[in-house]
Amino acid sequence: MEHISWGFIGCGEVTEKKSGPAFNEVEGSHVEAVMSRSEVKARSYAERHGIRKWYTDPQSLIDDPDVNAIYIATPPSSHATFAIMAMRAGKPVYVEKPLASSYDDCIRINRISEETGVPCFVAYYRRYLPYFQRVKSILDNHLLGKIFNVSVRFSVPPRDLDYQHSGNLPWRLQPDIAGGGYFYDLAPHQLDLIQLFFGPIVKAHGYCANRMHLYEAEDTIAACFRFQTGVVGSGSWCFVGHPSARQDLITITGEWGKLSFSTYTYDPIRLATSDGEQCITVPNPPYVQLPIIKQVIEDLQGKAVCDCTSQSATLTNWVMDRVLGKF
């Protein structure tokens, strides 16, 4: 494919700055059409971003002959449906994370991708950001020596919307739409990153609780896991913590030192060895999905290879479903 003409299924918040504008920043790529169930949203997004066409029906967008690739930016429960529709139409797919709302749906997506030969990429964009590439470089250069343990610690207080005891909860707190609670929305990036660094997680177990009863989904999770490489790790997520307990931290313990960094706040990377401690600040691009979108486009153009495929993304869904006790 020489030129990629994208069609967006979904035009919510993530497409406004994180991803949407980046598709027009890469040579040989532009956004041709956008779709939303809401005519007002679709028309507004198209007009504000200078997009020629808008639709309210996903099949109409997929069938548009001027669209040859699909970006799916909907809640996870519809990812499998739209990805399969697009791939059966012969159009490559770029899907928001997580790949689907369950491991089983990920398997369905992979099967159709294999049957049709149409690629499906997933928006685990953090692995391509300069901040996390610097973390990977430290590990790849063996500055910590042999790695023993990785620890994920995340705690945030409840959001104002979490107190909506009626049916007005955000979709991220509706397991039938999101796959779980905030864990299914936020932990995927962390689990994808540590598997990028240490290889696939082959054993995972978790304990989940709903401590505040603000909503039906789990709000507190503890997990342990083992990587194929032999590294062991643990994770703790709390989405109802006191503000004083706010934390966004991944710590890697090695033979020669310790490395710590954040996932969402981009605090300075801290490397502590016998030579002392370094604080490393790494800026990220204004459109955080630009690096991965560029890689996806260049993969479709035959210029590069993007390793963030539906197959690699399925590993993260497997871990999450194991931690949540889905199987």
CSV table of C-alpha atoms in Angstrom, one decimal:
chain,number,residue,atom,x,y,z
A,1,MET,CA,0.0,0.0,0.0
A,2,GLU,CA,1.6,3.3,-1.1
A,3,HIS,CA,-0.9,5.7,0.4
A,4,ILE,CA,-3.0,4.9,3.4
A,5,SER,CA,-6.5,6.5,3.5
A,6,TRP,CA,-7.9,6.0,7.0
A,7,GLY,CA,-11.5,5.6,8.2
A,8,PHE,CA,-12.1,6.2,11.9
A,9,ILE,CA,-14.8,4.1,13.6
A,10,GLY,CA,-15.3,6.2,16.7
A,11,CYS,CA,-14.4,9.9,17.3
A,12,GLY,CA,-14.2,10.2,21.0
A,13,GLU,CA,-11.7,11.9,23.3
A,14,VAL,CA,-8.7,9.7,22.4
A,15,THR,CA,-9.0,10.8,18.8
A,16,GLU,CA,-8.9,14.5,19.5
A,17,LYS,CA,-5.2,14.8,20.4
A,18,LYS,CA,-3.6,11.5,21.4
A,19,SER,CA,-4.1,9.8,18.0
A,20,GLY,CA,-6.3,11.5,15.4
A,21,PRO,CA,-4.0,14.3,14.2
A,22,ALA,CA,-1.0,12.0,14.0
A,23,PHE,CA,-2.5,10.1,11.0
A,24,ASN,CA,-2.1,13.2,8.9
A,25,GLU,CA,1.5,13.8,10.2
A,26,VAL,CA,3.0,10.8,8.4
A,27,GLU,CA,4.0,10.9,4.8
A,28,GLY,CA,1.7,8.9,2.6
A,29,SER,CA,-1.3,8.9,5.1
A,30,HIS,CA,-4.4,10.9,5.6
A,31,VAL,CA,-7.8,10.6,7.2
A,32,GLU,CA,-10.5,10.2,4.6
A,33,ALA,CA,-13.6,9.5,6.7
A,34,VAL,CA,-14.9,9.3,10.3
A,35,MET,CA,-17.9,7.5,11.8
A,36,SER,CA,-20.0,7.9,15.0
A,37,ARG,CA,-23.4,6.6,15.9
A,38,SER,CA,-24.2,10.2,16.6
A,39,GLU,CA,-24.6,12.4,13.5
A,40,VAL,CA,-23.8,15.5,15.5
A,41,LYS,CA,-20.5,14.0,16.8
A,42,ALA,CA,-19.4,12.6,13.4
A,43,ARG,CA,-20.2,15.9,11.5
A,44,SER,CA,-18.6,18.0,14.2
A,45,TYR,CA,-15.4,16.0,14.2
A,46,ALA,CA,-15.1,15.9,10.5
A,47,GLU,CA,-15.6,19.7,10.2
A,48,ARG,CA,-13.2,20.5,13.0
A,49,HIS,CA,-10.5,18.3,11.6
A,50,GLY,CA,-11.0,19.0,7.9
A,51,ILE,CA,-12.1,15.4,7.1
A,52,ARG,CA,-14.1,15.1,3.8
A,53,LYS,CA,-16.6,12.4,4.8
A,54,TRP,CA,-18.5,11.3,7.8
A,55,TYR,CA,-20.8,8.4,8.5
A,56,THR,CA,-23.2,7.1,11.2
A,57,ASP,CA,-23.0,3.4,10.0
A,58,PRO,CA,-19.7,1.5,10.4
A,59,GLN,CA,-20.4,-0.8,7.5
A,60,SER,CA,-20.8,2.2,5.2
A,61,LEU,CA,-17.4,3.5,6.3
A,62,ILE,CA,-15.7,0.2,5.8
A,63,ASP,CA,-17.3,-0.2,2.4
A,64,ASP,CA,-16.1,3.2,1.2
A,65,PRO,CA,-13.8,2.6,-1.7
A,66,ASP,CA,-11.7,5.6,-0.8
A,67,VAL,CA,-10.9,4.1,2.6
A,68,ASN,CA,-8.2,1.4,2.6
A,69,ALA,CA,-7.4,1.1,6.4
A,70,ILE,CA,-9.5,1.3,9.5
A,71,TYR,CA,-8.8,2.8,12.9
A,72,ILE,CA,-11.1,1.5,15.7
A,73,ALA,CA,-11.5,4.0,18.6
A,74,THR,CA,-14.6,2.6,20.3
A,75,PRO,CA,-15.0,0.9,23.7
A,76,PRO,CA,-13.4,-2.6,23.8
A,77,SER,CA,-16.7,-4.6,23.6
A,78,SER,CA,-17.1,-3.7,19.9
A,79,HIS,CA,-13.4,-4.0,18.9
A,80,ALA,CA,-13.7,-7.6,17.8
A,81,THR,CA,-16.9,-7.0,15.7
A,82,PHE,CA,-15.5,-4.0,13.9
A,83,ALA,CA,-12.0,-5.5,13.4
A,84,ILE,CA,-13.4,-8.6,11.9
A,85,MET,CA,-15.7,-6.6,9.6
A,86,ALA,CA,-12.8,-4.6,8.4
A,87,MET,CA,-10.4,-7.5,7.9
A,88,ARG,CA,-13.1,-9.5,6.0
A,89,ALA,CA,-13.3,-6.5,3.7
A,90,GLY,CA,-9.6,-6.7,3.2
A,91,LYS,CA,-8.7,-3.5,5.1
A,92,PRO,CA,-5.9,-3.5,7.7
A,93,VAL,CA,-6.9,-2.4,11.2
A,94,TYR,CA,-5.4,-0.3,14.0
A,95,VAL,CA,-7.3,-0.9,17.2
A,96,GLU,CA,-7.3,1.0,20.5
A,97,LYS,CA,-6.0,-0.9,23.5
A,98,PRO,CA,-6.9,-3.3,24.9
A,99,LEU,CA,-7.4,-5.4,21.8
A,100,ALA,CA,-10.8,-6.7,23.0
A,101,SER,CA,-12.9,-7.0,26.2
A,102,SER,CA,-11.9,-10.6,26.7
A,103,TYR,CA,-9.1,-13.1,25.8
A,104,ASP,CA,-11.6,-15.1,23.8
A,105,ASP,CA,-12.4,-12.2,21.5
A,106,CYS,CA,-8.7,-11.7,21.0
A,107,ILE,CA,-8.5,-15.2,19.7
A,108,ARG,CA,-11.4,-14.6,17.3
A,109,ILE,CA,-9.6,-11.5,15.9
A,110,ASN,CA,-6.3,-13.4,15.5
A,111,ARG,CA,-8.1,-16.2,13.7
A,112,ILE,CA,-9.7,-13.9,11.1
A,113,SER,CA,-6.4,-12.0,10.6
A,114,GLU,CA,-4.7,-15.3,9.9
A,115,GLU,CA,-7.5,-16.5,7.6
A,116,THR,CA,-7.7,-13.3,5.6
A,117,GLY,CA,-4.0,-12.4,5.7
A,118,VAL,CA,-5.0,-8.9,6.7
A,119,PRO,CA,-2.9,-7.3,9.6
A,120,CYS,CA,-4.3,-6.0,12.8
A,121,PHE,CA,-2.3,-3.6,14.9
A,122,VAL,CA,-3.0,-2.5,18.5
A,123,ALA,CA,-2.4,0.9,20.1
A,124,TYR,CA,0.1,0.0,22.8
A,125,TYR,CA,1.8,3.3,21.8
A,126,ARG,CA,3.8,3.7,25.0
A,127,ARG,CA,6.3,1.1,23.9
A,128,TYR,CA,7.3,3.4,21.1
A,129,LEU,CA,7.6,6.6,23.1
A,130,PRO,CA,11.1,8.0,23.7
A,131,TYR,CA,10.6,7.7,27.5
A,132,PHE,CA,10.0,4.0,27.4
A,133,GLN,CA,12.5,3.4,24.7
A,134,ARG,CA,15.1,4.9,27.1
A,135,VAL,CA,14.0,2.4,29.8
A,136,LYS,CA,14.4,-0.4,27.3
A,137,SER,CA,17.8,0.8,26.3
A,138,ILE,CA,19.0,0.8,29.9
A,139,LEU,CA,17.8,-2.8,30.2
A,140,ASP,CA,19.1,-3.9,26.8
A,141,ASN,CA,22.6,-2.5,27.8
A,142,HIS,CA,22.5,-4.7,30.9
A,143,LEU,CA,23.2,-1.7,33.3
A,144,LEU,CA,21.3,-3.6,36.0
A,145,GLY,CA,22.9,-7.0,35.3
A,146,LYS,CA,20.7,-10.0,35.8
A,147,ILE,CA,17.0,-9.0,36.4
A,148,PHE,CA,15.4,-10.5,39.5
A,149,ASN,CA,12.0,-8.8,40.0
A,150,VAL,CA,9.6,-6.3,38.6
A,151,SER,CA,7.0,-4.5,40.7
A,152,VAL,CA,4.0,-2.5,39.4
A,153,ARG,CA,2.4,-0.1,41.9
A,154,PHE,CA,-0.6,2.1,41.0
A,155,SER,CA,-3.0,4.0,43.2
A,156,VAL,CA,-5.4,6.9,42.4
A,157,PRO,CA,-8.3,8.3,44.3
A,158,PRO,CA,-11.9,7.9,42.9
A,159,ARG,CA,-12.9,10.3,40.1
A,160,ASP,CA,-16.0,12.5,40.5
A,161,LEU,CA,-17.9,10.4,37.9
A,162,ASP,CA,-17.3,7.2,40.0
A,163,TYR,CA,-19.9,8.4,42.5
A,164,GLN,CA,-22.7,8.1,40.0
A,165,HIS,CA,-24.6,5.2,41.6
A,166,SER,CA,-27.2,5.4,38.9
A,167,GLY,CA,-26.8,4.1,35.4
A,168,ASN,CA,-24.6,7.1,34.4
A,169,LEU,CA,-21.2,5.5,35.2
A,170,PRO,CA,-18.5,5.9,32.6
A,171,TRP,CA,-18.2,3.0,30.1
A,172,ARG,CA,-14.8,2.2,31.6
A,173,LEU,CA,-16.7,1.0,34.8
A,174,GLN,CA,-19.1,-1.2,32.9
A,175,PRO,CA,-17.6,-4.7,32.6
A,176,ASP,CA,-19.9,-5.7,29.7
A,177,ILE,CA,-18.5,-2.8,27.7
A,178,ALA,CA,-14.9,-2.4,29.0
A,179,GLY,CA,-14.1,-6.0,30.0
A,180,GLY,CA,-13.6,-4.9,33.6
A,181,GLY,CA,-13.2,-1.7,35.6
A,182,TYR,CA,-10.3,0.7,35.5
A,183,PHE,CA,-7.9,-2.2,35.7
A,184,TYR,CA,-8.9,-3.3,32.2
A,185,ASP,CA,-8.4,0.3,31.0
A,186,LEU,CA,-5.1,1.3,32.7
A,187,ALA,CA,-3.2,-1.9,33.5
A,188,PRO,CA,-2.9,-3.0,29.8
A,189,HIS,CA,-0.2,-0.4,29.1
A,190,GLN,CA,1.8,-1.5,32.2
A,191,LEU,CA,1.5,-5.2,31.4
A,192,ASP,CA,2.4,-4.6,27.7
A,193,LEU,CA,5.5,-2.7,28.7
A,194,ILE,CA,6.9,-5.2,31.2
A,195,GLN,CA,6.3,-8.0,28.6
A,196,LEU,CA,8.1,-5.9,26.0
A,197,PHE,CA,11.0,-5.7,28.5
A,198,PHE,CA,11.0,-9.3,29.9
A,199,GLY,CA,9.1,-11.4,27.4
A,200,PRO,CA,5.7,-13.1,27.8
A,201,ILE,CA,4.1,-13.7,31.2
A,202,VAL,CA,3.4,-17.4,31.3
A,203,LYS,CA,1.8,-17.6,34.8
A,204,ALA,CA,-0.5,-15.1,36.4
A,205,HIS,CA,-2.8,-15.1,39.4
A,206,GLY,CA,-4.7,-12.3,41.1
A,207,TYR,CA,-7.0,-11.3,43.9
A,208,CYS,CA,-9.7,-8.7,43.2
A,209,ALA,CA,-12.0,-6.8,45.5
A,210,ASN,CA,-14.6,-4.1,45.5
A,211,ARG,CA,-13.8,-2.1,48.7
A,212,MET,CA,-15.7,1.1,48.2
A,213,HIS,CA,-18.8,-0.2,46.4
A,214,LEU,CA,-19.0,2.8,44.2
A,215,TYR,CA,-19.7,0.6,41.2
A,216,GLU,CA,-19.9,-3.1,40.5
A,217,ALA,CA,-16.5,-3.6,38.9
A,218,GLU,CA,-13.4,-4.4,41.0
A,219,ASP,CA,-11.6,-1.4,42.5
A,220,THR,CA,-8.6,-3.0,44.1
A,221,ILE,CA,-6.4,-5.7,42.6
A,222,ALA,CA,-3.3,-7.6,43.7
A,223,ALA,CA,-1.4,-9.9,41.3
A,224,CYS,CA,1.7,-12.0,40.9
A,225,PHE,CA,3.2,-13.4,37.7
A,226,ARG,CA,6.2,-15.2,36.2
A,227,PHE,CA,7.8,-14.4,32.8
A,228,GLN,CA,9.0,-16.9,30.3
A,229,THR,CA,12.5,-15.6,31.0
A,230,GLY,CA,12.3,-16.6,34.7
A,231,VAL,CA,11.8,-13.0,36.0
A,232,VAL,CA,9.1,-12.9,38.6
A,233,GLY,CA,6.9,-9.9,39.5
A,234,SER,CA,3.9,-8.5,41.3
A,235,GLY,CA,1.3,-5.8,40.8
A,236,SER,CA,-1.0,-3.7,42.9
A,237,TRP,CA,-3.7,-1.5,41.6
A,238,CYS,CA,-6.1,0.6,43.7
A,239,PHE,CA,-8.6,3.0,42.1
A,240,VAL,CA,-10.2,4.2,45.3
A,241,GLY,CA,-7.1,5.2,47.3
A,242,HIS,CA,-6.6,8.2,49.4
A,243,PRO,CA,-4.9,11.1,47.6
A,244,SER,CA,-1.9,10.7,49.9
A,245,ALA,CA,-1.4,7.2,48.5
A,246,ARG,CA,-1.3,8.3,44.8
A,247,GLN,CA,1.3,6.3,43.1
A,248,ASP,CA,2.4,5.4,39.5
A,249,LEU,CA,5.6,3.4,39.7
A,250,ILE,CA,7.3,0.4,38.1
A,251,THR,CA,10.4,-0.8,39.9
A,252,ILE,CA,12.9,-3.2,38.4
A,253,THR,CA,15.4,-4.9,40.7
A,254,GLY,CA,18.6,-6.3,39.2
A,255,GLU,CA,21.9,-7.7,40.2
A,256,TRP,CA,23.7,-4.4,40.0
A,257,GLY,CA,21.0,-1.9,40.8
A,258,LYS,CA,17.4,-0.6,40.6
A,259,LEU,CA,15.5,1.1,37.9
A,260,SER,CA,12.2,3.0,38.5
A,261,PHE,CA,9.8,4.9,36.2
A,262,SER,CA,6.2,5.8,35.8
A,263,THR,CA,3.6,4.8,33.2
A,264,TYR,CA,1.3,7.8,33.1
A,265,THR,CA,3.0,10.8,34.7
A,266,TYR,CA,6.4,10.4,33.0
A,267,ASP,CA,8.3,11.2,36.2
A,268,PRO,CA,12.1,11.2,35.7
A,269,ILE,CA,13.5,7.7,35.2
A,270,ARG,CA,15.7,6.8,38.2
A,271,LEU,CA,18.6,4.5,37.8
A,272,ALA,CA,20.4,3.6,41.0
A,273,THR,CA,23.7,1.5,40.9
A,274,SER,CA,26.9,1.3,42.9
A,275,ASP,CA,28.0,4.3,40.8
A,276,GLY,CA,25.3,6.5,42.3
A,277,GLU,CA,21.8,7.6,41.2
A,278,GLN,CA,20.8,9.2,37.9
A,279,CYS,CA,17.5,11.0,37.2
A,280,ILE,CA,16.8,10.9,33.5
A,281,THR,CA,14.2,13.2,31.9
A,282,VAL,CA,12.9,12.2,28.5
A,283,PRO,CA,10.3,14.4,26.6
A,284,ASN,CA,7.6,12.8,24.5
A,285,PRO,CA,6.0,14.1,21.3
A,286,PRO,CA,2.8,16.2,21.4
A,287,TYR,CA,0.7,13.5,19.8
A,288,VAL,CA,1.7,10.5,21.9
A,289,GLN,CA,0.5,7.9,19.4
A,290,LEU,CA,2.6,9.5,16.5
A,291,PRO,CA,5.6,7.1,16.9
A,292,ILE,CA,3.5,3.9,16.7
A,293,ILE,CA,1.1,5.3,14.0
A,294,LYS,CA,4.2,6.1,11.9
A,295,GLN,CA,5.4,2.5,12.4
A,296,VAL,CA,2.0,1.0,11.5
A,297,ILE,CA,1.8,3.1,8.3
A,298,GLU,CA,5.4,2.3,7.3
A,299,ASP,CA,4.7,-1.4,7.9
A,300,LEU,CA,1.7,-1.2,5.6
A,301,GLN,CA,3.9,0.6,3.0
A,302,GLY,CA,6.5,-2.1,3.3
A,303,LYS,CA,9.1,0.2,4.8
A,304,ALA,CA,9.3,-1.1,8.3
A,305,VAL,CA,7.9,-3.7,10.7
A,306,CYS,CA,5.5,-2.9,13.6
A,307,ASP,CA,5.6,-5.6,16.2
A,308,CYS,CA,2.6,-4.3,18.1
A,309,THR,CA,0.2,-6.8,16.4
A,310,SER,CA,-3.0,-8.5,17.6
A,311,GLN,CA,-1.0,-11.6,18.4
A,312,SER,CA,1.4,-9.7,20.8
A,313,ALA,CA,-1.5,-7.7,22.3
A,314,THR,CA,-3.4,-11.0,23.1
A,315,LEU,CA,-0.8,-11.8,25.7
A,316,THR,CA,-1.9,-8.8,27.8
A,317,ASN,CA,-5.6,-9.8,27.6
A,318,TRP,CA,-4.6,-13.3,28.7
A,319,VAL,CA,-2.8,-11.9,31.8
A,320,MET,CA,-5.7,-9.5,32.7
A,321,ASP,CA,-8.3,-12.2,32.4
A,322,ARG,CA,-6.2,-14.5,34.6
A,323,VAL,CA,-5.8,-11.8,37.2
A,324,LEU,CA,-9.5,-11.1,37.2
A,325,GLY,CA,-10.3,-14.8,37.5
A,326,LYS,CA,-12.2,-15.0,34.2
A,327,PHE,CA,-10.7,-18.5,33.6
